[in-house]
Short mmCIF file of C-alpha atoms in Angstrom, two decimals:
data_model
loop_
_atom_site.label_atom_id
_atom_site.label_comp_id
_atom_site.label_asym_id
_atom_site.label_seq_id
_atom_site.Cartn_x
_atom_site.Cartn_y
_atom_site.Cartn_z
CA UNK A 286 0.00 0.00 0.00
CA UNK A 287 1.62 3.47 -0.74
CA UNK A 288 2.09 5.95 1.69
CA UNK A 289 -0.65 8.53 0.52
CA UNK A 290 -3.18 5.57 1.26
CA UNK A 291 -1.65 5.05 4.69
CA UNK A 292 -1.72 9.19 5.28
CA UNK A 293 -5.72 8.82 4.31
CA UNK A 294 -6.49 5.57 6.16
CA UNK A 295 -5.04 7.62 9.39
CA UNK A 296 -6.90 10.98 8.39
CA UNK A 297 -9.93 8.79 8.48
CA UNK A 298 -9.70 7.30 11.62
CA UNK A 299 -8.50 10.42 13.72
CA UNK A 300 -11.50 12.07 11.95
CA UNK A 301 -13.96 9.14 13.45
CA UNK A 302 -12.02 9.58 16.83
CA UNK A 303 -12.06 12.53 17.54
CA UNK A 304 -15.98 12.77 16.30
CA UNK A 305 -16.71 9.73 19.07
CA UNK A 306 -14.81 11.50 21.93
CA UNK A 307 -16.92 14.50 21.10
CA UNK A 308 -20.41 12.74 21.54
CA UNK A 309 -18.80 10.78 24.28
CA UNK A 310 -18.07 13.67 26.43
CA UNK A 311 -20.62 16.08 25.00
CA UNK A 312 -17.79 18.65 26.69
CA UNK A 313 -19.48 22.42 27.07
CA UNK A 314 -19.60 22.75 23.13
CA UNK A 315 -16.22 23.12 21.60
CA UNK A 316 -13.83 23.19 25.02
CA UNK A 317 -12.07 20.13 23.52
CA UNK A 318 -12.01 21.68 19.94
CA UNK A 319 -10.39 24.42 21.68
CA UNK A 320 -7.99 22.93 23.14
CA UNK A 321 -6.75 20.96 19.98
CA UNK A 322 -6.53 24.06 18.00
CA UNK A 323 -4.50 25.76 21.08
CA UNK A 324 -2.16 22.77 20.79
CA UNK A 325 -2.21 22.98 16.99
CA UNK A 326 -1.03 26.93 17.24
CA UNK A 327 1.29 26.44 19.52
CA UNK A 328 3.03 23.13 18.13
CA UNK A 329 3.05 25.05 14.40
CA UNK A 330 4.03 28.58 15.37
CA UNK A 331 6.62 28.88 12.90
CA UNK A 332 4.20 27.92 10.56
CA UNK A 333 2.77 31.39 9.70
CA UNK A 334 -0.34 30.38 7.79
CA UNK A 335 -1.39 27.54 10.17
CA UNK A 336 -0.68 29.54 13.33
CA UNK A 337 -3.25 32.93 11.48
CA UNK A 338 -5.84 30.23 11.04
CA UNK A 339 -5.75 28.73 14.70
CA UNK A 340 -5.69 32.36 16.04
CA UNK A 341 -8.91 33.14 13.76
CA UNK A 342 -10.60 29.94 15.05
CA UNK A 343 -9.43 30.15 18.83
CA UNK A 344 -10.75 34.29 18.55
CA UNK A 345 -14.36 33.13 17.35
CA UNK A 346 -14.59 30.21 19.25
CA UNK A 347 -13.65 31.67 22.73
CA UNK A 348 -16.49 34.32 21.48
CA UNK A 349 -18.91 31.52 21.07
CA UNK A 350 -18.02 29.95 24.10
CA UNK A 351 -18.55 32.84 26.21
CA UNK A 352 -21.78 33.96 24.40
CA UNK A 353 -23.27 30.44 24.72
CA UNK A 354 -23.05 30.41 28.57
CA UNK A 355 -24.79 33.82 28.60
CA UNK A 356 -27.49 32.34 27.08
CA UNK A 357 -27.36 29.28 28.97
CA UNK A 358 -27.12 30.93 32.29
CA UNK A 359 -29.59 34.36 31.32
CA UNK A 360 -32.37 31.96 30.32
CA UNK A 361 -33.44 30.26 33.58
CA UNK A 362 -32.64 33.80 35.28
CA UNK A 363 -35.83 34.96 33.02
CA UNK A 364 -37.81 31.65 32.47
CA UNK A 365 -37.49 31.76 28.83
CA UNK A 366 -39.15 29.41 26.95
CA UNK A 367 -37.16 26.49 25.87
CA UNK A 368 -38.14 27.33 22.18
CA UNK A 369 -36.54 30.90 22.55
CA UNK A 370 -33.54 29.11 23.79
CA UNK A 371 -32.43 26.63 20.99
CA UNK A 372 -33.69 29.72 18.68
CA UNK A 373 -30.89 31.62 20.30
CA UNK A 374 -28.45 29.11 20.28
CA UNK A 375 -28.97 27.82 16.68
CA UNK A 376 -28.60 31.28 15.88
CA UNK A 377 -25.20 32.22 17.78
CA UNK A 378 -23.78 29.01 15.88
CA UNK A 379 -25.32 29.82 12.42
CA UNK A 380 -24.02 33.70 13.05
CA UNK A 381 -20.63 32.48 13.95
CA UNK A 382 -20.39 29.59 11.50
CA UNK A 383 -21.34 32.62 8.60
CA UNK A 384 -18.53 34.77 10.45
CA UNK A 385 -15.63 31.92 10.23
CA UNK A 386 -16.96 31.31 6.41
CA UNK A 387 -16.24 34.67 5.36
CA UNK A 388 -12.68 34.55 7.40
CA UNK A 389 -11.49 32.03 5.96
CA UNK A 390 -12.89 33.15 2.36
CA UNK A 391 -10.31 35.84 2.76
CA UNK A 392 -7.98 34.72 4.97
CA UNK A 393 -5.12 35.33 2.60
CA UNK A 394 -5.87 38.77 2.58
CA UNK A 395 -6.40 39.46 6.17
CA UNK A 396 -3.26 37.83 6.82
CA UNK A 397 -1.13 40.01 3.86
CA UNK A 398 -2.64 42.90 5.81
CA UNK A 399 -1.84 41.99 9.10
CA UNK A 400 1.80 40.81 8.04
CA UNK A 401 2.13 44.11 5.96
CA UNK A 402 1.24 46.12 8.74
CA UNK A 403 3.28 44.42 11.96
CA UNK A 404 5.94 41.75 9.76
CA UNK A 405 6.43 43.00 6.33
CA UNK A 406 9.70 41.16 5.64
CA UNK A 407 7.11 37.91 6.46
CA UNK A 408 5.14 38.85 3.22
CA UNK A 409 6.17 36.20 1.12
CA UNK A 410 5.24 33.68 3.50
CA UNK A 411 1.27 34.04 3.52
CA UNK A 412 0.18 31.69 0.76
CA UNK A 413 -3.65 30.00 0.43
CA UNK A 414 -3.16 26.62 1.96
CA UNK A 415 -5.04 23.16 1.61
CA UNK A 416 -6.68 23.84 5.23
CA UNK A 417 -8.10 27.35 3.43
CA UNK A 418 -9.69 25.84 0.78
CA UNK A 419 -11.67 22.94 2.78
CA UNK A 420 -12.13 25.10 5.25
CA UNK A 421 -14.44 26.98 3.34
CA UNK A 422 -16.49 23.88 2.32
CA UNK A 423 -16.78 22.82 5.84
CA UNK A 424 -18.38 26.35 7.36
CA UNK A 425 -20.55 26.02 4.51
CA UNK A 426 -21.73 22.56 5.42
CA UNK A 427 -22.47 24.35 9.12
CA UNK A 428 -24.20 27.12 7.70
CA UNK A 429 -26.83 24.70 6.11
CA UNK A 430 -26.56 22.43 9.53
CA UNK A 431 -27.16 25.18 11.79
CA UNK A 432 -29.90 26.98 9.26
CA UNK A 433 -32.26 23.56 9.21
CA UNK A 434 -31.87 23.55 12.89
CA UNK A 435 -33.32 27.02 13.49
CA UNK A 436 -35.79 26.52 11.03
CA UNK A 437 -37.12 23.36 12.45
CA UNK A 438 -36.95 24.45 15.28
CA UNK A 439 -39.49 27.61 14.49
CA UNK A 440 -41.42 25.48 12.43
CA UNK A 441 -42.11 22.94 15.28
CA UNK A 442 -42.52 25.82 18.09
CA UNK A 443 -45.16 27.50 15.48
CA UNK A 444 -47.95 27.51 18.11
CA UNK A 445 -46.01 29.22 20.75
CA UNK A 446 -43.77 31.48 18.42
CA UNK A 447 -46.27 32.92 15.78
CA UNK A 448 -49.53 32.17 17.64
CA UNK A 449 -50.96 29.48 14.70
CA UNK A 450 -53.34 26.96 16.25
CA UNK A 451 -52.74 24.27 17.79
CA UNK A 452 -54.87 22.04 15.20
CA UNK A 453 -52.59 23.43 12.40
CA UNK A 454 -49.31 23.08 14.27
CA UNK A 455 -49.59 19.39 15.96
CA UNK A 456 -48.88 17.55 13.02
CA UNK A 457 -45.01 19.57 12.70
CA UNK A 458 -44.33 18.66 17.00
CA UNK A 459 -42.52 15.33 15.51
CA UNK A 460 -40.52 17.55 13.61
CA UNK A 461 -37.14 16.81 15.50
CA UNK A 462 -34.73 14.79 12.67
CA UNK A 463 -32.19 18.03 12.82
CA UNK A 464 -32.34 18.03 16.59
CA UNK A 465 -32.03 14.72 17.61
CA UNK A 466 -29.01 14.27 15.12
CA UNK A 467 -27.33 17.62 15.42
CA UNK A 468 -25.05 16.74 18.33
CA UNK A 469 -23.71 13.66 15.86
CA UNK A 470 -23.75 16.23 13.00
CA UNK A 471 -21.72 18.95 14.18
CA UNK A 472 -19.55 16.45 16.40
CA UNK A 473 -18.51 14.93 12.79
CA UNK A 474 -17.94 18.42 10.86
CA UNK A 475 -15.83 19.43 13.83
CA UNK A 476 -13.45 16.56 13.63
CA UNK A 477 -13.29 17.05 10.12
CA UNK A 478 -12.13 20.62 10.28
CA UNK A 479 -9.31 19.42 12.74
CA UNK A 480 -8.32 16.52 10.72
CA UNK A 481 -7.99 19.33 8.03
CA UNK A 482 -6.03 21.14 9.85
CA UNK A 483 -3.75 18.87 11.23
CA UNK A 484 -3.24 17.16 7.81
CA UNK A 485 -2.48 20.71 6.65
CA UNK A 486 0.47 20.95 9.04
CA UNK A 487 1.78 17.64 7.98
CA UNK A 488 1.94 18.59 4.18
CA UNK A 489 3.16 21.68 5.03
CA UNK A 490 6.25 20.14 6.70
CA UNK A 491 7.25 19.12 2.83
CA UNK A 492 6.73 22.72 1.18
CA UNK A 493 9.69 24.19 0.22
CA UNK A 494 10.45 27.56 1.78
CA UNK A 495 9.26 30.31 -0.66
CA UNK A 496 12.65 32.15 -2.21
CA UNK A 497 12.66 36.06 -0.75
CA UNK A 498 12.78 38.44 -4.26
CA UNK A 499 16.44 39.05 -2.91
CA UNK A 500 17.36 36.01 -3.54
CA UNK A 501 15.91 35.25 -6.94
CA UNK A 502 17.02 38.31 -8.18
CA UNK A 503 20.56 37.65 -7.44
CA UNK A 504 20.15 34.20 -8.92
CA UNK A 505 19.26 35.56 -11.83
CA UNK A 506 21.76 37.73 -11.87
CA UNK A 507 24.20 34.82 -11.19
CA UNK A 508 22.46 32.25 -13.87
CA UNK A 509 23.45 35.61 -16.72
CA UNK A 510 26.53 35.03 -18.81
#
């Protein structure tokens, strides 16, 4: 078996692992997701490209974290409904999940102008890498996730929420396929977008260091009769 196959075999598994431990532990959404990526920047710092994208994710994700138990904590403090709840919380995730897909739809760019500003002899080291790319198709997958869940979650509520009657909303109560599978959902898109990231930091490993335009012009001038 060649070694690609073996690097995908283990992608694959680590993927399903780390998906498991997160329905396992059902950890206060994201700590352990956290906590990879923390290990990820840290372990890659000299890595510029991996080490923007863990600081984008840790940013938003701490964010999350921190809005999520404000909701959790502010609504038995008011007796909201538990309707208004998961509405609130399927829409923190959605907002944030739309947030990281436009990030990372430009994260070249914010990093060029970060770099520019703070390490412009770094320049030539912020390049679009695989993570980028599937990182993009991954938010999108939780932007359609997190956007069924809010709207099943309005259309099964429709009694309480929009005052319809109760004749015309019993038959959508059993609407609860996004629910009951969302924890296994977003437990699986999360390991995927660590598995993408730590694969990322393996190829990168191989990449050759990009040539400063110091160097190729002198090169060039060397390579001239």
């Amino acid at each position: 078996m060649k070694t690609t196959w073996y690097f995908y075999l283990i992608v694959i598994a680590f993927a399903i692992l780390l998906s498991i431990a997160h329905i396992k532990t059902d950890m206060a959404y994201h700590l352990h997701t956290l906590a990879v990526v923390l290990s990820i920047a840290y372990f890659s710092r000299n890595m510029l490209n991996i080490l923007h994208i863990s600081i984008l994710l840790i940013s938003v994700t701490v964010i999350e974290l921190a809005l999520y138990a404000l909701i959790v904590t502010l609504s038995p403090q008011y007796n909201l409904p538990y309707y208004f709840t998961n509405g609130a919380i399927f829409t923190l995730h959605l907002l944030v999940d739309i947030s990281l897909f436009l990030i990372f739809k430009n994260r070249v760019r914010l990093s060029i102008l970060f770099v520019g500003k703070y390490q412009p002899k770094m320049r030539e080291y912020v390049y679009m890498t695989h993570a980028d790319i599937l990182l993009v198709g991954l938010f999108l997958l939780f932007i359609v996730v997190d956007g069924l869940a809010f709207l099943e979650n309005l259309i099964r509520n429709m009694d309480y929420i929009f005052g319809v009657s109760e004749e015309v909303a019993k038959p959508f109560w059993s609407w609860n396929w996004i629910h009951r599978s969302y924890l296994y959902i977003k437990s699986f898109l999360l390991a995927c977008m660590l598995t993408v990231i730590l694969a990322t930091v393996y190829v990168e490993r191989f990449r050759p260091a990009p040539i400063k335009e110091s160097e190729e012009d002198s090169t060039l001038k060397k390579s001239e009769p």
